[in-house]
Amino acid sequence: MIWDVDNEAMPLEKLKELQGGRLRTIIKKVYDKVEFYRKKMDAANVKPEDIRSISDLSKLPFTTKDEMRDVYPYGLLTVDLNDIVEIHTSSGTTGKPVVDAYTQGDIDLWSEVMARTLSMGGVTKKDVVQNAYGYGLFTGGLGAHYGIKRTGATCIPISGGNTKRQLEVMQDFGATVLCCTPSYALYIAEAGREAGIDFRMLNLEKGFFGAEPWSESMREEIQEKLSIRAYDIFGLTEIIGPGVAAECELQNMLHVFEDHFFPEIINPKTGEPVPDGEKGELVFTTLTKEGTPIIRYRTRDITFLNREPCSCGRTLVRMHRLLGRTDDMLIVRGVNIFPSQVEQVLIKMEGVEPHYQIVVEKRGSLDCLEIQVEMTENMGSDLLGDIETKEKEIESKLRDVLLVNSKVNLVPPKTIPRSEGKAKRIIDKRNLSS
Ligand code: ADP
Ligand code: ZN
């Protein structure tokens, strides 16, 4: 079933017109109301009148995450704070978090795009949905919550964690749908198997998984172990949260809700748009968001667009599941991690060098983070039996900054390979391409 057939299966000409009209309106609005955008457009010598159709978008300057941080917390608001009814932020592990401030209209939009997302996989009012995305400032929990309610399904707002309870609730309430990160889905599957649960006997039929990269083989594993159909869903705080793009029942790339969030793919080095089908950095412009509209936001996510018609009947463009990132951000158990954060911790500590390597691998279904850190020459001989204490101390400091646990291994001086160019800080052993 198509949730909003008028908008999801609109003839392409009409869609372009709609997008063009919405773009004109939003550009005029941000130019009038937001100093940040006015300055940028003036510097680029573009006036709102220059933007007439969606193809004029490329005349506008990009917006980056760093710029958004500079105007934290309210610098991008186009409405009065009185008209904001809810605020969410990115996790903020890498500095000031990015803020998304929602008007009631934005919450309605969010509910709609998440209802579309769930309907794509066949959720109806008959379903009982276990929402194990985290509730709070993170967009996952409440975004899914609003969408579930909009479809008329029954929402179980259990939030993340407490796996034993997840399994009980799943059985007791007869959940038919599970929403969480893909790694947590696998974790639930494994914990269930250990507890002797046969998922084929439960009511669970489908799951909507996103917020972190996962692979086709991981999908197969989840589908097999939980005995469900697993759908990839995509979104980011800057744009609205989850509900930006999602797979339909064909599970063949994610339809982008381009009547609201217009995607472009650019060459990350030159900033030039690349043709459909070619890989590059994903850029989004919000066409209808009221509180904090974003113009040409560089996501740093790598993918490509496919405009071939999809047999589900939707005309919305599809994007391939994410293929990587342009920066060195790692996503570990749904949390964004940058090598620079590790560096900041090590630099302040005695006895260790800021020479390190981050190794991520899958143990069972969970991402495990191991950090190799070099001792200083002195420390190597002084520490002797105390290596373990030092490792624990570093682990605890890292945990405060990264918000996920890691295992620290102190290694002898000069054993971490040096590089002439950009240091290879990350060894990602999770196979995401298969
Ligand atoms: P934070 O983690 O900082 O709070 P977000 O939750 O907004 O921020 O994270 C958004 C990012 O998460 C996206 O830019 C993308 O890199 C990643 N992401 C979200 N959904 C998916 C998905 N389905 N597949 C791969 N990566 C995803
Ligand atoms: Zn489709």
Coordinates of C-alpha atoms and ligand atoms in Angstrom, one line a residue:
M1 CA 0.0 0.0 0.0
I2 CA 1.2 3.5 -0.8
W3 CA 0.6 5.7 2.2
D4 CA 0.3 9.0 0.3
V5 CA -0.2 8.0 -3.3
D6 CA -0.7 11.6 -4.6
N7 CA 2.7 12.6 -3.4
E8 CA 4.7 9.4 -3.6
A9 CA 3.6 8.4 -7.1
M10 CA 3.3 11.9 -8.6
P11 CA 4.2 12.3 -12.3
L12 CA 7.7 13.5 -12.6
E13 CA 6.9 16.8 -14.4
K14 CA 4.5 17.7 -11.6
L15 CA 7.0 16.7 -8.9
K16 CA 9.6 19.0 -10.5
E17 CA 7.1 21.9 -10.5
L18 CA 6.2 21.2 -6.9
Q19 CA 9.9 21.1 -5.9
G20 CA 10.6 24.3 -7.8
G21 CA 7.8 26.2 -6.1
R22 CA 8.7 25.0 -2.7
L23 CA 12.4 25.9 -3.3
R24 CA 11.5 29.4 -4.3
T25 CA 9.4 29.9 -1.2
I26 CA 12.0 28.4 1.2
I27 CA 14.9 30.4 -0.3
K28 CA 13.0 33.7 0.0
K29 CA 12.1 32.8 3.6
V30 CA 15.7 31.9 4.7
Y31 CA 17.1 35.0 2.9
D32 CA 14.6 37.2 4.8
K33 CA 14.8 35.6 8.2
V34 CA 18.2 34.0 8.7
E35 CA 21.3 36.1 8.8
F36 CA 23.5 33.0 8.2
Y37 CA 21.9 32.3 4.8
R38 CA 21.6 35.9 3.8
K39 CA 25.3 36.4 4.3
K40 CA 26.2 33.2 2.5
M41 CA 24.0 34.1 -0.5
D42 CA 25.3 37.6 -0.6
A43 CA 28.9 36.4 -0.6
A44 CA 28.0 34.0 -3.4
N45 CA 26.2 36.8 -5.2
V46 CA 22.9 35.0 -5.5
K47 CA 19.6 36.7 -4.8
P48 CA 16.3 34.9 -4.0
E49 CA 15.0 36.0 -7.5
D50 CA 17.8 34.0 -9.1
I51 CA 16.1 30.8 -7.9
R52 CA 13.2 30.0 -10.1
S53 CA 13.2 26.2 -10.6
I54 CA 14.8 23.2 -8.9
S55 CA 17.6 23.3 -11.4
D56 CA 18.7 26.6 -10.0
L57 CA 19.6 24.9 -6.7
S58 CA 23.2 24.5 -7.8
K59 CA 23.7 28.3 -7.8
L60 CA 23.4 28.2 -4.0
P61 CA 26.2 27.7 -1.5
F62 CA 26.6 24.5 0.5
T63 CA 26.0 24.3 4.3
T64 CA 28.4 22.2 6.4
K65 CA 28.2 20.6 9.8
D66 CA 30.9 23.0 11.1
E67 CA 29.0 26.0 9.9
M68 CA 25.9 24.7 11.7
R69 CA 27.9 24.3 14.9
D70 CA 29.1 27.9 14.6
V71 CA 25.5 29.1 14.9
Y72 CA 24.6 26.7 17.7
P73 CA 22.0 26.6 19.2
Y74 CA 19.4 28.8 17.6
G75 CA 21.2 30.5 14.7
L76 CA 19.3 28.7 11.9
L77 CA 15.8 29.3 13.3
T78 CA 13.4 30.9 10.7
V79 CA 10.6 31.3 13.2
D80 CA 10.2 32.7 16.6
L81 CA 11.2 30.3 19.4
N82 CA 7.6 30.5 20.7
D83 CA 6.6 28.6 17.6
I84 CA 9.0 25.7 18.3
V85 CA 7.4 22.8 20.0
E86 CA 10.3 20.3 20.2
I87 CA 14.0 20.2 19.9
H88 CA 16.3 17.3 19.0
T89 CA 20.1 17.2 18.5
S90 CA 22.7 14.9 17.1
S91 CA 24.7 13.0 19.7
G92 CA 27.2 15.8 19.9
T93 CA 30.1 13.5 20.5
T94 CA 32.3 15.5 18.2
G95 CA 31.8 19.0 19.6
K96 CA 28.7 21.1 19.8
P97 CA 25.7 19.0 18.7
V98 CA 23.7 20.0 15.7
V99 CA 20.2 21.2 16.5
D100 CA 16.9 20.5 14.8
A101 CA 14.1 22.7 16.1
Y102 CA 10.6 21.6 15.1
T103 CA 7.4 23.6 14.7
Q104 CA 4.1 21.7 15.0
G105 CA 4.1 21.7 11.2
D106 CA 7.5 20.0 11.3
I107 CA 6.3 17.3 13.7
D108 CA 3.3 16.7 11.4
L109 CA 5.7 16.4 8.5
W110 CA 7.9 14.0 10.5
S111 CA 4.9 11.9 11.4
E112 CA 3.9 11.8 7.7
V113 CA 7.3 10.8 6.3
M114 CA 7.8 8.2 9.0
A115 CA 4.3 6.8 8.3
R116 CA 5.3 6.6 4.6
T117 CA 8.5 4.7 5.8
L118 CA 6.6 2.2 7.8
S119 CA 3.9 1.7 5.1
M120 CA 6.5 1.0 2.6
G121 CA 7.2 -2.3 4.4
G122 CA 3.4 -2.9 4.9
V123 CA 2.7 -1.6 8.4
T124 CA -1.0 -0.9 9.0
K125 CA -3.2 -0.1 12.0
K126 CA -3.3 -3.9 12.6
D127 CA 0.4 -3.9 13.6
V128 CA 1.9 -3.8 17.1
V129 CA 5.3 -2.0 16.8
Q130 CA 8.0 -2.4 19.3
N131 CA 10.0 0.8 19.1
A132 CA 13.5 0.0 20.4
Y133 CA 15.2 3.1 19.0
G134 CA 16.4 5.3 21.9
Y135 CA 13.9 7.9 23.1
G136 CA 15.3 11.3 24.0
L137 CA 17.2 14.0 22.2
F138 CA 18.2 11.4 19.6
T139 CA 15.8 11.6 16.7
G140 CA 15.4 7.8 16.3
G141 CA 12.9 7.1 19.1
L142 CA 10.5 9.9 18.8
G143 CA 10.6 10.0 15.0
A144 CA 9.6 6.4 14.8
H145 CA 7.0 7.0 17.5
Y146 CA 5.2 9.7 15.6
G147 CA 5.2 7.6 12.4
I148 CA 3.9 4.5 14.2
K149 CA 1.0 6.5 15.7
R150 CA 0.2 8.2 12.4
T151 CA -0.2 4.8 10.7
G152 CA -2.7 3.9 13.4
A153 CA -0.6 0.9 14.5
T154 CA -0.1 0.2 18.2
C155 CA 3.2 1.6 19.5
I156 CA 5.2 0.0 22.3
P157 CA 7.6 2.8 23.3
I158 CA 10.2 0.5 24.9
S159 CA 13.3 2.6 23.8
G160 CA 16.7 0.9 23.5
G161 CA 18.5 -1.5 25.8
N162 CA 17.4 -4.0 28.5
T163 CA 17.3 -6.9 26.0
K164 CA 15.7 -9.4 28.4
R165 CA 12.7 -7.0 28.7
Q166 CA 12.7 -6.5 24.9
L167 CA 12.3 -10.3 24.5
E168 CA 9.5 -10.5 27.1
V169 CA 7.6 -7.6 25.7
M170 CA 8.0 -9.0 22.2
Q171 CA 6.4 -12.2 23.2
D172 CA 3.8 -10.9 25.7
F173 CA 2.4 -8.2 23.5
G174 CA 2.8 -10.1 20.3
A175 CA 4.8 -7.4 18.5
T176 CA 4.6 -7.8 14.7
V177 CA 7.2 -5.1 13.9
L178 CA 10.6 -4.2 15.4
C179 CA 12.3 -0.8 15.0
C180 CA 15.9 -0.4 16.1
T181 CA 19.5 -0.2 14.8
P182 CA 20.5 -3.2 12.8
S183 CA 23.2 -4.2 15.2
Y184 CA 20.7 -4.2 18.1
A185 CA 18.4 -6.3 16.0
L186 CA 21.1 -9.0 15.7
Y187 CA 21.9 -8.7 19.3
I188 CA 18.2 -9.3 20.2
A189 CA 18.2 -12.3 17.8
E190 CA 21.2 -13.8 19.5
A191 CA 20.0 -13.1 23.1
G192 CA 16.7 -14.7 22.1
R193 CA 18.3 -17.8 20.7
E194 CA 20.3 -18.2 23.9
A195 CA 17.1 -17.9 25.9
G196 CA 15.6 -20.7 23.8
I197 CA 13.1 -18.5 21.8
D198 CA 12.1 -19.7 18.4
F199 CA 11.4 -16.5 16.5
R200 CA 9.4 -18.4 13.9
M201 CA 6.8 -19.1 16.5
L202 CA 6.4 -15.4 17.4
N203 CA 4.2 -12.8 15.7
L204 CA 7.2 -10.7 14.5
E205 CA 7.0 -10.2 10.7
K206 CA 9.2 -7.2 9.8
G207 CA 11.7 -4.7 11.0
F208 CA 12.8 -1.2 10.2
F209 CA 16.5 -0.7 10.8
G210 CA 18.8 2.3 10.3
A211 CA 20.9 5.0 12.0
E212 CA 24.1 3.1 11.1
P213 CA 25.7 1.4 8.1
W214 CA 24.8 -2.2 7.5
S215 CA 25.3 -4.6 4.7
E216 CA 23.2 -6.9 2.5
S217 CA 24.7 -9.9 4.3
M218 CA 23.7 -8.5 7.6
R219 CA 20.2 -8.1 6.3
E220 CA 20.1 -11.8 5.4
E221 CA 21.4 -12.7 8.8
I222 CA 18.7 -10.6 10.6
Q223 CA 16.0 -11.9 8.3
E224 CA 17.0 -15.4 8.9
K225 CA 17.6 -15.2 12.7
L226 CA 14.5 -13.1 13.5
S227 CA 12.4 -14.7 10.8
I228 CA 11.3 -11.4 9.4
R229 CA 11.7 -9.0 6.5
A230 CA 14.2 -6.3 7.3
Y231 CA 14.0 -2.8 5.7
D232 CA 16.7 -0.2 5.5
I233 CA 15.6 3.2 6.6
F234 CA 17.7 6.4 6.5
G235 CA 17.8 9.8 8.0
L236 CA 19.8 12.4 9.8
T237 CA 19.2 15.0 12.5
E238 CA 20.1 17.9 10.3
I239 CA 17.3 17.1 7.8
I240 CA 14.6 15.9 10.1
G241 CA 15.8 12.6 11.7
P242 CA 14.6 9.2 10.4
G243 CA 12.1 9.5 7.5
V244 CA 14.4 11.0 4.8
A245 CA 14.5 7.8 2.7
A246 CA 13.4 4.2 3.0
E247 CA 13.1 0.9 1.2
C248 CA 9.8 -0.3 -0.3
E249 CA 8.7 -3.9 -0.2
L250 CA 11.0 -4.7 -3.1
Q251 CA 14.0 -4.0 -0.8
N252 CA 15.9 -2.6 -3.7
M253 CA 17.4 0.8 -2.8
L254 CA 15.7 3.6 -0.7
H255 CA 13.1 5.9 -2.1
V256 CA 14.0 9.5 -1.1
F257 CA 11.1 11.6 0.0
E258 CA 12.2 14.2 -2.5
D259 CA 9.0 16.2 -2.4
H260 CA 10.3 17.4 1.0
F261 CA 14.0 16.6 1.1
F262 CA 15.7 17.2 -2.2
P263 CA 18.8 15.1 -2.8
E264 CA 21.8 15.9 -5.0
I265 CA 25.0 14.0 -5.5
I266 CA 28.2 16.0 -5.8
N267 CA 31.8 15.3 -6.4
P268 CA 33.1 15.9 -2.8
K269 CA 36.4 17.4 -4.1
T270 CA 35.0 19.9 -6.6
G271 CA 31.5 20.4 -5.3
E272 CA 30.2 19.9 -8.8
P273 CA 27.0 17.8 -9.3
V274 CA 27.6 14.4 -10.8
P275 CA 25.1 12.6 -13.1
D276 CA 22.5 10.1 -11.8
G277 CA 24.0 6.7 -11.2
E278 CA 27.5 8.1 -10.3
K279 CA 28.8 7.8 -6.8
G280 CA 29.4 10.9 -4.8
E281 CA 28.5 12.9 -1.7
L282 CA 24.8 13.2 -0.8
V283 CA 23.5 16.7 -0.3
F284 CA 20.1 17.6 1.0
T285 CA 17.9 20.7 0.8
T286 CA 14.7 20.7 2.9
L287 CA 11.9 22.1 0.8
T288 CA 9.1 22.3 3.4
K289 CA 10.7 22.3 6.9
E290 CA 9.6 25.4 8.9
G291 CA 11.8 25.6 12.1
T292 CA 15.3 25.1 10.8
P293 CA 15.3 24.7 7.0
I294 CA 18.6 23.5 5.6
I295 CA 20.0 24.5 2.2
R296 CA 22.3 22.2 0.4
Y297 CA 23.6 20.3 3.5
R298 CA 26.7 18.2 2.8
T299 CA 26.0 14.9 4.6
R300 CA 29.5 13.4 3.9
D301 CA 27.6 10.2 3.1
I302 CA 28.5 8.5 -0.1
T303 CA 25.9 6.9 -2.4
F304 CA 24.3 7.3 -5.8
L305 CA 20.8 8.0 -7.2
N306 CA 18.7 5.8 -9.4
R307 CA 15.9 7.3 -11.4
E308 CA 14.6 4.1 -13.0
P309 CA 11.0 3.5 -12.3
C310 CA 10.3 1.1 -9.4
S311 CA 7.7 -1.5 -9.8
C312 CA 6.0 -0.5 -6.5
G313 CA 4.6 2.4 -8.4
R314 CA 6.3 5.2 -6.5
T315 CA 8.0 7.8 -8.7
L316 CA 10.3 9.0 -5.9
V317 CA 14.0 8.7 -6.8
R318 CA 15.9 5.9 -5.1
M319 CA 19.3 6.1 -3.4
H320 CA 21.6 3.1 -2.9
R321 CA 22.3 2.0 0.6
L322 CA 25.2 4.1 2.0
L323 CA 28.5 3.1 0.5
G324 CA 30.8 5.1 2.9
R325 CA 31.7 8.5 4.2
T326 CA 33.9 11.3 2.9
D327 CA 35.3 12.0 6.3
D328 CA 36.9 9.7 8.8
M329 CA 33.8 9.3 11.0
L330 CA 33.2 5.9 12.2
I331 CA 29.8 4.7 13.4
V332 CA 30.1 2.2 16.2
R333 CA 26.9 0.9 17.6
G334 CA 25.0 3.9 16.3
V335 CA 27.4 6.4 17.8
N336 CA 29.5 8.7 15.7
I337 CA 33.2 8.6 16.5
F338 CA 36.1 10.6 15.1
P339 CA 39.8 9.7 15.5
S340 CA 40.4 13.3 16.7
Q341 CA 38.4 12.5 19.8
V342 CA 40.8 9.7 20.7
E343 CA 43.7 12.0 20.0
Q344 CA 42.3 14.7 22.3
V345 CA 42.2 12.2 25.2
L346 CA 45.7 10.8 24.6
I347 CA 47.3 14.2 24.2
K348 CA 46.3 15.1 27.8
M349 CA 47.6 11.9 29.3
E350 CA 51.1 11.2 30.7
G351 CA 53.1 8.2 29.6
V352 CA 51.5 7.7 26.3
E353 CA 52.0 9.1 22.8
P354 CA 49.3 10.3 20.6
H355 CA 50.2 7.5 18.2
Y356 CA 47.3 5.2 18.1
Q357 CA 45.2 3.0 15.9
I358 CA 41.5 2.2 16.1
V359 CA 40.4 -1.3 15.2
V360 CA 36.7 -2.0 14.8
E361 CA 35.4 -5.4 14.2
K362 CA 32.3 -7.5 14.7
R363 CA 32.2 -9.9 17.5
G364 CA 29.0 -11.8 17.1
S365 CA 26.6 -9.0 16.1
L366 CA 28.2 -6.2 18.1
D367 CA 30.8 -3.7 16.9
C368 CA 33.9 -3.9 19.1
L369 CA 36.3 -1.1 19.4
E370 CA 39.9 -1.7 20.2
I371 CA 42.4 1.1 20.5
Q372 CA 46.2 0.5 20.3
V373 CA 48.1 3.2 22.1
E374 CA 51.9 3.6 22.2
M375 CA 53.7 4.1 25.5
T376 CA 56.4 6.7 25.8
E377 CA 60.0 5.4 26.0
N378 CA 60.1 6.1 29.8
M379 CA 56.8 4.7 30.5
G380 CA 57.6 1.5 28.8
S381 CA 60.3 0.7 31.5
D382 CA 58.6 2.5 34.4
L383 CA 55.2 0.9 34.2
L384 CA 56.1 -2.8 34.2
G385 CA 53.2 -4.5 36.0
D386 CA 51.0 -1.5 35.9
I387 CA 50.2 -1.6 32.3
E388 CA 46.7 -2.9 33.0
T389 CA 45.9 0.0 35.4
K390 CA 47.0 2.5 32.8
E391 CA 44.9 0.8 30.1
K392 CA 41.8 0.9 32.4
E393 CA 42.5 4.6 33.1
I394 CA 42.6 5.4 29.4
E395 CA 39.5 3.3 28.7
S396 CA 37.5 5.2 31.3
K397 CA 38.7 8.6 29.9
L398 CA 37.8 7.5 26.4
R399 CA 34.4 6.3 27.5
D400 CA 33.6 9.8 28.8
V401 CA 34.3 11.3 25.4
L402 CA 33.3 8.6 23.0
L403 CA 30.2 7.4 24.9
V404 CA 30.9 3.8 23.9
N405 CA 33.2 1.3 25.6
S406 CA 36.5 0.4 24.0
K407 CA 39.4 -1.9 24.8
V408 CA 42.7 -0.2 25.1
N409 CA 46.0 -2.0 24.4
L410 CA 49.2 -0.4 25.4
V411 CA 51.9 -1.3 22.9
P412 CA 55.7 -0.7 23.1
P413 CA 57.2 2.6 21.8
K414 CA 57.5 3.0 18.0
T415 CA 55.5 -0.1 17.1
I416 CA 52.6 1.6 15.5
P417 CA 53.3 2.2 11.8
R418 CA 54.1 5.8 10.9
S419 CA 52.8 7.3 7.7
E420 CA 54.3 9.9 5.4
G421 CA 50.9 11.2 4.4
K422 CA 47.6 10.9 6.2
A423 CA 48.0 8.5 9.0
K424 CA 45.9 5.4 8.9
R425 CA 44.1 5.7 12.2
I426 CA 41.2 3.4 11.5
I427 CA 41.2 -0.3 10.6
D428 CA 37.6 -1.2 10.0
K429 CA 37.3 -5.0 9.8
R430 CA 33.5 -5.0 9.6
N431 CA 32.7 -6.0 6.1
L432 CA 30.0 -3.6 4.9
S433 CA 30.3 -3.9 1.2
S434 CA 29.1 -7.4 0.9
Ligands
ADP1 P1 24.2 11.6 15.4 O1 24.6 10.1 15.4 O2 25.3 12.5 15.3 O3 23.2 11.8 16.5 P2 22.4 11.2 13.3 O4 21.7 10.2 14.1 O5 21.7 12.3 12.6 O6 23.5 11.9 14.1 O7 23.3 10.4 12.2 C1 23.0 10.5 10.9 C2 24.0 9.7 10.1 O8 23.8 8.3 10.4 C3 23.8 9.7 8.6 O9 24.5 10.9 8.1 C4 24.5 8.4 8.2 O10 25.9 8.5 8.1 C5 24.1 7.5 9.3 N1 22.9 6.7 8.9 C6 21.6 6.9 9.2 N2 20.8 5.9 8.7 C7 21.6 5.1 8.0 C8 21.4 3.9 7.3 N3 20.2 3.4 7.1 N4 22.5 3.3 6.7 C9 23.7 3.8 6.9 N5 24.0 4.9 7.6 C10 23.0 5.5 8.2
ZN2 ZN 9.7 1.0 -4.8

